[in-house]
Structure formats: C-alpha cells, structure tokens
Short mmCIF file of C-alpha atoms in Angstrom, two decimals:
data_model
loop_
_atom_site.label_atom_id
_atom_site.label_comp_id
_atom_site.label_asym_id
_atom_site.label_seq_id
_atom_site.Cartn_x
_atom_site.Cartn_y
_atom_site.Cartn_z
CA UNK A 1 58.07 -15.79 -20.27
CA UNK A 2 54.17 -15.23 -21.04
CA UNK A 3 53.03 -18.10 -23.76
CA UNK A 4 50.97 -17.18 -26.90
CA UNK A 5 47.67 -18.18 -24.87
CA UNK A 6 48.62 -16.23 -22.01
CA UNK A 7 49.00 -12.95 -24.56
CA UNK A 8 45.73 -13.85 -26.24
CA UNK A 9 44.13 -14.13 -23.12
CA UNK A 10 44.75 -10.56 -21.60
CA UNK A 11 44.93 -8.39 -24.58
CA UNK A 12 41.84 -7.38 -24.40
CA UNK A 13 41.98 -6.29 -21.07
CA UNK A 14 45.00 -4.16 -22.08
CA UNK A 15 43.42 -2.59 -24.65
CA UNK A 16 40.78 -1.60 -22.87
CA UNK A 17 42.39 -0.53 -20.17
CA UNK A 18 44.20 1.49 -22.75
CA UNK A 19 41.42 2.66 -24.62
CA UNK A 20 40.25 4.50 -21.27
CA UNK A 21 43.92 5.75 -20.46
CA UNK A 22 42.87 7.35 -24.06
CA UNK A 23 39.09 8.63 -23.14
CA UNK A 24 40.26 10.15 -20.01
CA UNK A 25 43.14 12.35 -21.55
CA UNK A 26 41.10 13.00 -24.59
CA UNK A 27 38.28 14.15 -22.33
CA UNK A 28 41.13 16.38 -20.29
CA UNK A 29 42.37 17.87 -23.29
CA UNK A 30 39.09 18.79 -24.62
CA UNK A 31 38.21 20.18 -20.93
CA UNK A 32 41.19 22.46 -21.09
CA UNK A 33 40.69 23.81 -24.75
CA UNK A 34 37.17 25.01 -23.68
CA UNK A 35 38.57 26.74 -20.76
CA UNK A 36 40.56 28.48 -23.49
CA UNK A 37 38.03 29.97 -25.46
CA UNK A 38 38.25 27.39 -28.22
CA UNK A 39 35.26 27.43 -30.76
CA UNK A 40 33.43 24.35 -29.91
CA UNK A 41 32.34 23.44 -34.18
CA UNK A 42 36.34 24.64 -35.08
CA UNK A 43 37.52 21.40 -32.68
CA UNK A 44 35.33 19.15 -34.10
CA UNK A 45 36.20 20.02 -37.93
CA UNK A 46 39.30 19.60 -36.55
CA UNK A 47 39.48 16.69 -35.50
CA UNK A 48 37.46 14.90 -38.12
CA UNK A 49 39.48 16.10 -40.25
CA UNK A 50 42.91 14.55 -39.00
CA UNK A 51 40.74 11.43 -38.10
CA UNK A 52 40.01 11.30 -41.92
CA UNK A 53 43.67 11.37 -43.20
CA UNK A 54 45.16 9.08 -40.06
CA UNK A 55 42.17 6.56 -41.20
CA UNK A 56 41.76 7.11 -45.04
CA UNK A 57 44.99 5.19 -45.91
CA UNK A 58 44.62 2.50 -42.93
CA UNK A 59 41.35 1.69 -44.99
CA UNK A 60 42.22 1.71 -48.31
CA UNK A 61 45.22 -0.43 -47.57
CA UNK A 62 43.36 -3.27 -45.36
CA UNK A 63 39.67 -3.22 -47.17
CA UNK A 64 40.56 -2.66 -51.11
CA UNK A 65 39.45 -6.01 -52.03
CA UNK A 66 36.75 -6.30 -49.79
CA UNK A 67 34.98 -2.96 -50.01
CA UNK A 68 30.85 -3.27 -51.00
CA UNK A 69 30.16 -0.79 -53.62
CA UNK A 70 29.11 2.75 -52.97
CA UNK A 71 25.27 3.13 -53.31
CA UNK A 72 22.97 6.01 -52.70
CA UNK A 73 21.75 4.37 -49.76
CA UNK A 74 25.42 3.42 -49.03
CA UNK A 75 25.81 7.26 -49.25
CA UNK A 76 22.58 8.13 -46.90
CA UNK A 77 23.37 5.98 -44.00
CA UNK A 78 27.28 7.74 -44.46
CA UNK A 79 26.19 11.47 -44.23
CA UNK A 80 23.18 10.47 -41.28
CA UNK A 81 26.20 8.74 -39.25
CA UNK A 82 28.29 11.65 -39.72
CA UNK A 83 25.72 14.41 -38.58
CA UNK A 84 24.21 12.53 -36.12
CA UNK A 85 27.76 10.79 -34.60
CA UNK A 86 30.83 12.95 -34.93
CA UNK A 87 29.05 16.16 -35.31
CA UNK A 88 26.02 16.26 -32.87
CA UNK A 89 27.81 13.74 -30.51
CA UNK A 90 30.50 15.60 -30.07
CA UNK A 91 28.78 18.98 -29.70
CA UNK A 92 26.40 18.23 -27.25
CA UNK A 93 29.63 16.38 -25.77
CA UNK A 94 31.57 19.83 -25.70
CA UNK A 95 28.53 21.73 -24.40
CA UNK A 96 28.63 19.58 -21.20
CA UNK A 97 32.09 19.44 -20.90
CA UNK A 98 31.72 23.16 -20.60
CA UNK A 99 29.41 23.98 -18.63
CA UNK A 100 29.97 21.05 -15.83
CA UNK A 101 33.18 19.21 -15.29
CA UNK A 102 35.15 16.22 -16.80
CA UNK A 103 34.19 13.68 -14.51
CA UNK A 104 30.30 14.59 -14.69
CA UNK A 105 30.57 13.80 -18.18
CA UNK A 106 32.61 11.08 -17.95
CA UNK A 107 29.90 9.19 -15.15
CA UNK A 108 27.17 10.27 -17.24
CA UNK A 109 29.11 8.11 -20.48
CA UNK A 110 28.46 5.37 -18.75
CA UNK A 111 24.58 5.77 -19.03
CA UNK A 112 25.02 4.53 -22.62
CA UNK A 113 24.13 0.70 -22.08
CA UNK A 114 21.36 1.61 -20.18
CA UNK A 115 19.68 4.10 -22.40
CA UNK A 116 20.62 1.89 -25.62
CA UNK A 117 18.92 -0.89 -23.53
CA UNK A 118 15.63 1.26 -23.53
CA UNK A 119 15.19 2.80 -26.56
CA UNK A 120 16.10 -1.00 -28.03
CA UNK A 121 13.32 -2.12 -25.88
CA UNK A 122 10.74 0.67 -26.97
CA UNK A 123 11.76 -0.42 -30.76
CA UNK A 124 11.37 -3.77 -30.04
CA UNK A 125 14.74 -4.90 -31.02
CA UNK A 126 15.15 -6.09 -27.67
CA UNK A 127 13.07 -8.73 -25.55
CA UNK A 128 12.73 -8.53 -21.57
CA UNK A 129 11.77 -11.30 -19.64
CA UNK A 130 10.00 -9.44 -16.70
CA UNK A 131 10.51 -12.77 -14.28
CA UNK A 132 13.60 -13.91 -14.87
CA UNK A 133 16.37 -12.95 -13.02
CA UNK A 134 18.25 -11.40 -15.37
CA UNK A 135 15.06 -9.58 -16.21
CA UNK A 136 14.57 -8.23 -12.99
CA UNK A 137 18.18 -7.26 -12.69
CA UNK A 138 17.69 -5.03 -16.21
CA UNK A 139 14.76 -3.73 -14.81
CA UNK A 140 16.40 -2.92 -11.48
CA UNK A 141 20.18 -1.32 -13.18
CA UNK A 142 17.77 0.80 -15.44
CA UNK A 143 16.04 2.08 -12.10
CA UNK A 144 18.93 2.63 -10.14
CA UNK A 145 21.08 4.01 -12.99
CA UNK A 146 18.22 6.90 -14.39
CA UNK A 147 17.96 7.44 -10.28
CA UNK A 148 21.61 7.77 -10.45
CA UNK A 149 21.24 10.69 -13.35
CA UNK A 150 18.88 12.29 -11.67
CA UNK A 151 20.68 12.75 -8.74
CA UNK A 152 23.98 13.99 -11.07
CA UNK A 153 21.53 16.57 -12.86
CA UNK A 154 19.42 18.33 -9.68
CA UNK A 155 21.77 18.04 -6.65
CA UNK A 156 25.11 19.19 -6.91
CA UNK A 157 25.80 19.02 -3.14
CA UNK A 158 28.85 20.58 -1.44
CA UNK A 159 32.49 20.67 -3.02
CA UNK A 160 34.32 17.55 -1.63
CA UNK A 161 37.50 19.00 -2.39
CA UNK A 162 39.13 22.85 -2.57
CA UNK A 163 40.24 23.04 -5.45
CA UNK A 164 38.82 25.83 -7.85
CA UNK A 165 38.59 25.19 -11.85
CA UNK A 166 40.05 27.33 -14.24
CA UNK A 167 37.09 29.56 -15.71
CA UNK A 168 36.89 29.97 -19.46
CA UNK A 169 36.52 33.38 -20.96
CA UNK A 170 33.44 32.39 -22.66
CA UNK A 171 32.20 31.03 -19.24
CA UNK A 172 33.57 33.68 -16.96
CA UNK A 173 30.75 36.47 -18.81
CA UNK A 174 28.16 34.32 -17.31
CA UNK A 175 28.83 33.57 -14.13
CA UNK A 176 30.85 29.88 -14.27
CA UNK A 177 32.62 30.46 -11.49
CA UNK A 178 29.52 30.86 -9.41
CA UNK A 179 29.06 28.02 -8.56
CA UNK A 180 26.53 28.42 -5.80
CA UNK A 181 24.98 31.34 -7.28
CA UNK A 182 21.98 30.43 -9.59
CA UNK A 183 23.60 31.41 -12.43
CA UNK A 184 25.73 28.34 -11.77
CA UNK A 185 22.74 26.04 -10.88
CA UNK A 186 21.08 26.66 -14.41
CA UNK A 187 24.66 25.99 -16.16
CA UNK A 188 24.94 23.05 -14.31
CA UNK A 189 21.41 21.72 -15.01
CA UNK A 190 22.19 23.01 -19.35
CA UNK A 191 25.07 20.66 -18.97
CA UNK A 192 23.13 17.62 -17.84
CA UNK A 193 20.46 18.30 -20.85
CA UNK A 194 23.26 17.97 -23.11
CA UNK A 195 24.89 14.85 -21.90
CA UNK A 196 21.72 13.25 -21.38
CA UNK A 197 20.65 14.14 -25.28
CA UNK A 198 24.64 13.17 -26.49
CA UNK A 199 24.27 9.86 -24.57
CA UNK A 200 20.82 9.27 -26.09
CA UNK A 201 22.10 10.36 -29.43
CA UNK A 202 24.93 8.08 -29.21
CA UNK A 203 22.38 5.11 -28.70
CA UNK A 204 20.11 6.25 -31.63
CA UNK A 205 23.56 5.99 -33.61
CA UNK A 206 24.73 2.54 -32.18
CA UNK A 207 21.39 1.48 -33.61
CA UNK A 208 21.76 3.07 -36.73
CA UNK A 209 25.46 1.63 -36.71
CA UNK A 210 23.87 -2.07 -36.39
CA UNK A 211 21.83 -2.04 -39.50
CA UNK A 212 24.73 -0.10 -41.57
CA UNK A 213 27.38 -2.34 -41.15
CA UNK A 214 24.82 -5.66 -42.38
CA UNK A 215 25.02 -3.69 -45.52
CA UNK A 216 28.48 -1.97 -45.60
CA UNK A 217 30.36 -4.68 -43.31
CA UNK A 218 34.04 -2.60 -44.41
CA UNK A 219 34.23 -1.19 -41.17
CA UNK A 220 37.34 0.68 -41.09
CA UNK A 221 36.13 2.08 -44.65
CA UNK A 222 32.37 3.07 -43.10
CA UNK A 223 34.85 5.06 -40.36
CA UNK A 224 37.31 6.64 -42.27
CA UNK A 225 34.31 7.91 -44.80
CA UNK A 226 32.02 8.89 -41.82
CA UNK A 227 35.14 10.85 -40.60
CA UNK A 228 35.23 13.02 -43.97
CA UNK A 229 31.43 13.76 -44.46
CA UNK A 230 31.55 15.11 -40.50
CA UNK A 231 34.73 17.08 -41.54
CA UNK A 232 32.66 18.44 -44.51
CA UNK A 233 29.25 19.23 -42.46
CA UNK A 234 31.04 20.44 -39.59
CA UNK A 235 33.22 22.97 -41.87
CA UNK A 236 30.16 24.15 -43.45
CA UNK A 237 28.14 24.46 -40.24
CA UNK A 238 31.14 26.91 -38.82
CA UNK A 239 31.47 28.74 -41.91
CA UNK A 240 27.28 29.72 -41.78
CA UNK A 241 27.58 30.42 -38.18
CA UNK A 242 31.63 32.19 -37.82
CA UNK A 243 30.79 33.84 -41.37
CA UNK A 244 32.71 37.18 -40.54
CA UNK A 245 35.49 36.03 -37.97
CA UNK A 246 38.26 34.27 -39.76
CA UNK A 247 40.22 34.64 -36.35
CA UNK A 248 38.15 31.74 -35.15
CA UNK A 249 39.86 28.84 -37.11
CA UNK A 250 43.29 29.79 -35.73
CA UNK A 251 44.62 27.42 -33.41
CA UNK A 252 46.29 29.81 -30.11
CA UNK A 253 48.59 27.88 -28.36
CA UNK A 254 49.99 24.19 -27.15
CA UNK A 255 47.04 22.92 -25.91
CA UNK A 256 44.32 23.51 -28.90
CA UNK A 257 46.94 22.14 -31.01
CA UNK A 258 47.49 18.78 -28.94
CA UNK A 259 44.20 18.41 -28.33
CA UNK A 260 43.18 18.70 -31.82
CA UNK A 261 46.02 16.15 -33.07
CA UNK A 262 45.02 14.02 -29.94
CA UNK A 263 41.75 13.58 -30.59
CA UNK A 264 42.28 13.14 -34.01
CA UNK A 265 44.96 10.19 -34.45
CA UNK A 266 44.51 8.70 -31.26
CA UNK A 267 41.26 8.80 -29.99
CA UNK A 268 39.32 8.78 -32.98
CA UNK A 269 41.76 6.54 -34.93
CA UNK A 270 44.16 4.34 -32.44
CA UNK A 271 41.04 4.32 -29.96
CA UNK A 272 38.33 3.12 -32.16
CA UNK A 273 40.87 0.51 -33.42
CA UNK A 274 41.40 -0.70 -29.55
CA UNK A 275 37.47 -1.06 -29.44
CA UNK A 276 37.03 -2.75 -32.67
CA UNK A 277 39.51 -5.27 -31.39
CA UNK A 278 37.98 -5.75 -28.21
CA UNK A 279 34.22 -5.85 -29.50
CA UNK A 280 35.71 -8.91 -31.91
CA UNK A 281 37.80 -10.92 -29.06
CA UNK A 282 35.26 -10.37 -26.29
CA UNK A 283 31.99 -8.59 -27.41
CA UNK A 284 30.06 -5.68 -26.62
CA UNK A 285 29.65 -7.41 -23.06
CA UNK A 286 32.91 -7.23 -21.47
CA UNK A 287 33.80 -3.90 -23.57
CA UNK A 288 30.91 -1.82 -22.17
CA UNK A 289 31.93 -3.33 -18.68
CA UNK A 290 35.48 -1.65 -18.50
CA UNK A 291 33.51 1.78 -19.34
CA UNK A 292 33.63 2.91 -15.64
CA UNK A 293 37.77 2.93 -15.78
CA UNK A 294 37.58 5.72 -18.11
CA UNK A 295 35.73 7.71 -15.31
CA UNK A 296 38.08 6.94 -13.12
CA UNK A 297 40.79 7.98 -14.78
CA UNK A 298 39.45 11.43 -15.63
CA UNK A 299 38.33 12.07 -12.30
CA UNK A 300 42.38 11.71 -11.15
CA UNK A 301 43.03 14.53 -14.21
CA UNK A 302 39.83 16.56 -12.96
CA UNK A 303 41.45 16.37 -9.20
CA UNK A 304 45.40 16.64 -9.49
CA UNK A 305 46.02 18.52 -13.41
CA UNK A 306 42.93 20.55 -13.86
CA UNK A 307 42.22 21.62 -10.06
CA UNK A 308 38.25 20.95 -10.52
CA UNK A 309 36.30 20.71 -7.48
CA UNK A 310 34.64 17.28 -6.70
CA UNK A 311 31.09 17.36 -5.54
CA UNK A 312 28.78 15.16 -3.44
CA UNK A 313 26.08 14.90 -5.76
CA UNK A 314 28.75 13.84 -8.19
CA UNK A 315 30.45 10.96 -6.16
CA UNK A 316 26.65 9.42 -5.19
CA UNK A 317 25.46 9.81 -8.42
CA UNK A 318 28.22 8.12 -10.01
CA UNK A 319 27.95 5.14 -7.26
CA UNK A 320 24.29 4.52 -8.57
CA UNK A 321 25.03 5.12 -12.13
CA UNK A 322 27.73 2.58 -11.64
CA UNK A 323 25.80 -0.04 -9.49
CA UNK A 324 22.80 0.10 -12.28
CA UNK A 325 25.18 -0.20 -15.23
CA UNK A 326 26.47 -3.70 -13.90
CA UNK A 327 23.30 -4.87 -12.89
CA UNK A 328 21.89 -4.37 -17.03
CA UNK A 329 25.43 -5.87 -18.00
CA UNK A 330 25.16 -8.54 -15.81
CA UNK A 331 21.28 -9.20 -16.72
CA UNK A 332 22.43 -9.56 -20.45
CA UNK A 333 25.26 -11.50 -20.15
CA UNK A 334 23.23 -13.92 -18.19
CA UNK A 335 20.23 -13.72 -20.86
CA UNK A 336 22.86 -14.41 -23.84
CA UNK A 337 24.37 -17.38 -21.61
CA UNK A 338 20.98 -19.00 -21.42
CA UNK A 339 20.00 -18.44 -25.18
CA UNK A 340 23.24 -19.85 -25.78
CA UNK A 341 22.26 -23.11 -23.92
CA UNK A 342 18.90 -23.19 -25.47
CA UNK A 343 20.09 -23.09 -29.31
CA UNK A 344 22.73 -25.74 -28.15
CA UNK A 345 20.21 -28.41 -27.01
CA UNK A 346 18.21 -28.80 -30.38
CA UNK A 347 21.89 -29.67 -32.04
CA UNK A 348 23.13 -31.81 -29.31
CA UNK A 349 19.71 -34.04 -29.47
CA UNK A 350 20.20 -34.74 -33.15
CA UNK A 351 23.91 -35.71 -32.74
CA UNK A 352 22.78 -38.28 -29.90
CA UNK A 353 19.66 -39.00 -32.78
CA UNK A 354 22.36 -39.84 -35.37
CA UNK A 355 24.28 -41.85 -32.42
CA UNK A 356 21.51 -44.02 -31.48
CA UNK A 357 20.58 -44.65 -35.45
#
C-alpha cells in the first residue's frame, strides 16, 4: 500500500506524464483532420468553443467568491490573450502540422523555454550571469538548441523509415507528397516559419500571461473567458474569409468529430488542469522538463498509426534541440537554487542576531 506522502510525491510526475499522453494524441488527431481536408479556422472555433462550455461551469463553480471584477483593462488583456493564444497559436500550429509532420512540430515545441528565455532576456525581465556556470550553460542550451532548429528547418536528410504519409487533398494540389521534389523543400521550409513564429508567439503570450494573472489571479476564470473571446474572433475570422461556403463548418466524419471534442474537453480543459497542478506542486522547472515525453510519444503515433516517414534531419535536430533545452533548464534551476541560498542568509543572520542578544 502507497502512503499519502508517497501519492503526493509522484503525482506530479503522473500528471505530466499524462498531460503528454494528451499532447501527443491531440497533436495525432489534429495531424489526421488536416489530412482530411478540414478547414484549419473551423477546428479552432471548434474547439474553443467546447473548451468554453467544459470550462465555463468548472469556473464559476470553484472561483465565484474569489473572482476580481471585470475592468476594461480586465477586458483588453482577455481579447489580446485570446487572439494572440488560442487563435494565432493554434493556426500557425495547424499550418506546420500540415505542411511537415507531427513529430517536427512536436521537437520544435520544445524550443519554447529557450525562446521565452531570450526574448525575457532582450526585455530585461531576465538577468544572465555570463560567468557563472549556470550562465554559461544558458548561453550554451540556447546555442545548441537554435543550432538544433536550424538543422530541423534546412536539412531534411533521407527518410529513416518507409513508410509513406497519407496526403491531404488540400496538400496533394501542391505537390505534398513530393517530398524530394522542390515543391516539397519549400513546404517543408513554410512549415518551419510557422512553428518557429507559433513557438515565439507562445512566449510573447507566456509573458503577457505573467503580468495578467498579478491582476486577474482567477485563473481557471481568465481560461474559461479567454476560451470564449477566441471562440468569438475565430467564428468571425471564418465567417469574413468562408463567406459563401456554408459546407465548410460541417464536420465529415469520425475523426473531425473526435478531434474536435478531443481537443476541446481534454486537451484544452483536462490538460491545462494537469499543468496548472503541476506548475503549483513543482514549478515551471520540472514541468517544462517532461516537455520532451510529449515528442516522444507522437513520434510512436507518427511511426506505427499515421505511417509518416522519419527523417535524419529530424532525429539530429531533435537530439540538439533536446540537449540545449536541458542545458537552459538546468542553468535556471541552478540560478534559482543559488538565489534561494542568498535570500536565506540575511534571515538566518538575524535569527542567530536575536540568539546571541
């Protein structure tokens, strides 16, 4: 029988391996639906829209006594998370997803700590000490990991495996399959752009998350509202852009309907719950450390349920993206252990103070 410490101890480590169980079937789903001509704005009004009613009454229910009131800046910070998070995110998310392969866009997730670590830097919310070790380590993971990205973006290399991927009917008119051909190459080079700019966006938004929630801490609230303005700006976004085909919004078969639900309650609800859990038990240390699983995992899916080919420049890529992404995490754990000491040893010398007196 475990004890109560012995449950409290590797929850977290469940849930996050959970949470990437989640990431990796929600990034397979979304994979497939692509390959099946789904609209790309449709799934993401979609699933804000089932995130909103999964999370509306969650929030209600747990916050009601606690939730700040609902400013106009309240309001602003609300509609610029929603544009720039659910709906841009996710778009520029899709647009990779479609034009390279699950697992490239999984390794290239894990670029997030290392680009949030720059643009933090550049804003000066972040200090570097450039001869410390854990300085030099930041310094050397940011290296290795843009080297890394590189290498994913401008050399594809030869297909490790033989499978061949299912080719969308949006993708088949230009040339997806061809993967050698040029054609191919400049897909495959679109795709990188787009993950790079959704993993920079997603930084820009993690910052604009840290000074929202000093001012709205109701964070299940801040979700389930960011959830319906995306809905709302997605909806309106299709509806300017799919003006005369109503055909578009009508969900054709199993798999747009799974994925839609999927992504909905369980990634974007159940999943963000798993993360808020582990960021409080943990922190943003050991959760950003477990991102790598997740690429894993959707690499299996790529290899044995969606028959996509594996390439070298994929596999050495990911290695460096990997190896830099643990060097920064390791660098700031270390830097955070040391401040910790530091602020410790004014206290401690005016206990002993108090002592002697």
């Amino acid at each position: 029988m475990w004890s109560a410490g012995c449950m409290e101890q590797w929850m977290p480590t469940a849930a996050m391996v959970a949470t990437n169980v989640v990431i990796a079937i929600m990034t397979a789903l979304i994979k497939q639906a692509l390959n099946q001509g789904m609209n790309r704005l449709v799934l993401i009004t979609f699933r804000q829209m089932v995130a909103t009613v999964f999370l509306g009454p969650i929030a209600y229910f747990k916050e009601r006594k606690m939730r700040p009131k609902f400013t106009t800046e309240i309001f602003m910070y609300m509609f610029l998370s929603g544009i720039l998070g659910p709906v841009l995110l996710q778009y520029t998310l899709f647009v990779g997803l479609d034009y390279t392969t699950a697992t490239f866009a999984a390794t290239f997730s894990n670029m997030l700590p290392v680009v949030t670590f720059l643009i933090s830097l550049a804003f000066r919310f972040e200090a570097l000490e450039v001869r410390s070790m854990s300085g030099s380590a930041k310094i050397s993971g940011t290296l290795i990991s843009l080297g890394g990205a590189m290498m994913l973006t401008f050399y594809k290399g030869s297909a490790l495996t033989h499978t061949t991927s299912p080719i969308s009917p949006a993708a088949s008119s230009s040339g997806h399959g061809q993967a050698g051909g040029q054609h191919g190459k400049v897909r495959w080079v679109l795709g990188s752009v787009s993950m790079l700019a959704n993993v920079v966006g997603f930084a820009l938004w993690l910052l604009l998350q840290r000074k929202f929630t000093k001012k709205y801490p109701a964070v299940y609230s801040a979700t389930a509202f960011m959830s319906l303005f995306s809905f709302i700006q997605a909806g309106a976004l299709t509806l300017s852009i799919e003006r005369s085909t109503v055909a578009v919004w009508a969900l054709k078969g199993t798999v747009e309907i799974v994925t839609v639900v999927y992504c909905g309650v369980v990634a974007s609800g159940m999943g963000y719950l798993l993360l808020t859990y582990c960021v409080e038990k943990r922190g943003p240390v050991f959760t950003a450390a477990f991102s790598p699983l997740s690429q894993i995992f959707v690499a299996g899916i790529d290899l044995f349920i969606l028959h996509e080919p594996l390439y070298l420049g994929s596999v050495l890529g990911s290695v460096l993206v990997i190896l830099g992404l643990y060097m920064v995490l390791w660098g700031k754990k270390e830097e955070a252990s040391r401040n910790a000491v530091a602020s410790a040893k004014p206290v401690q010398a005016e206990v002993e103070q108090q002592e002697k007196v």
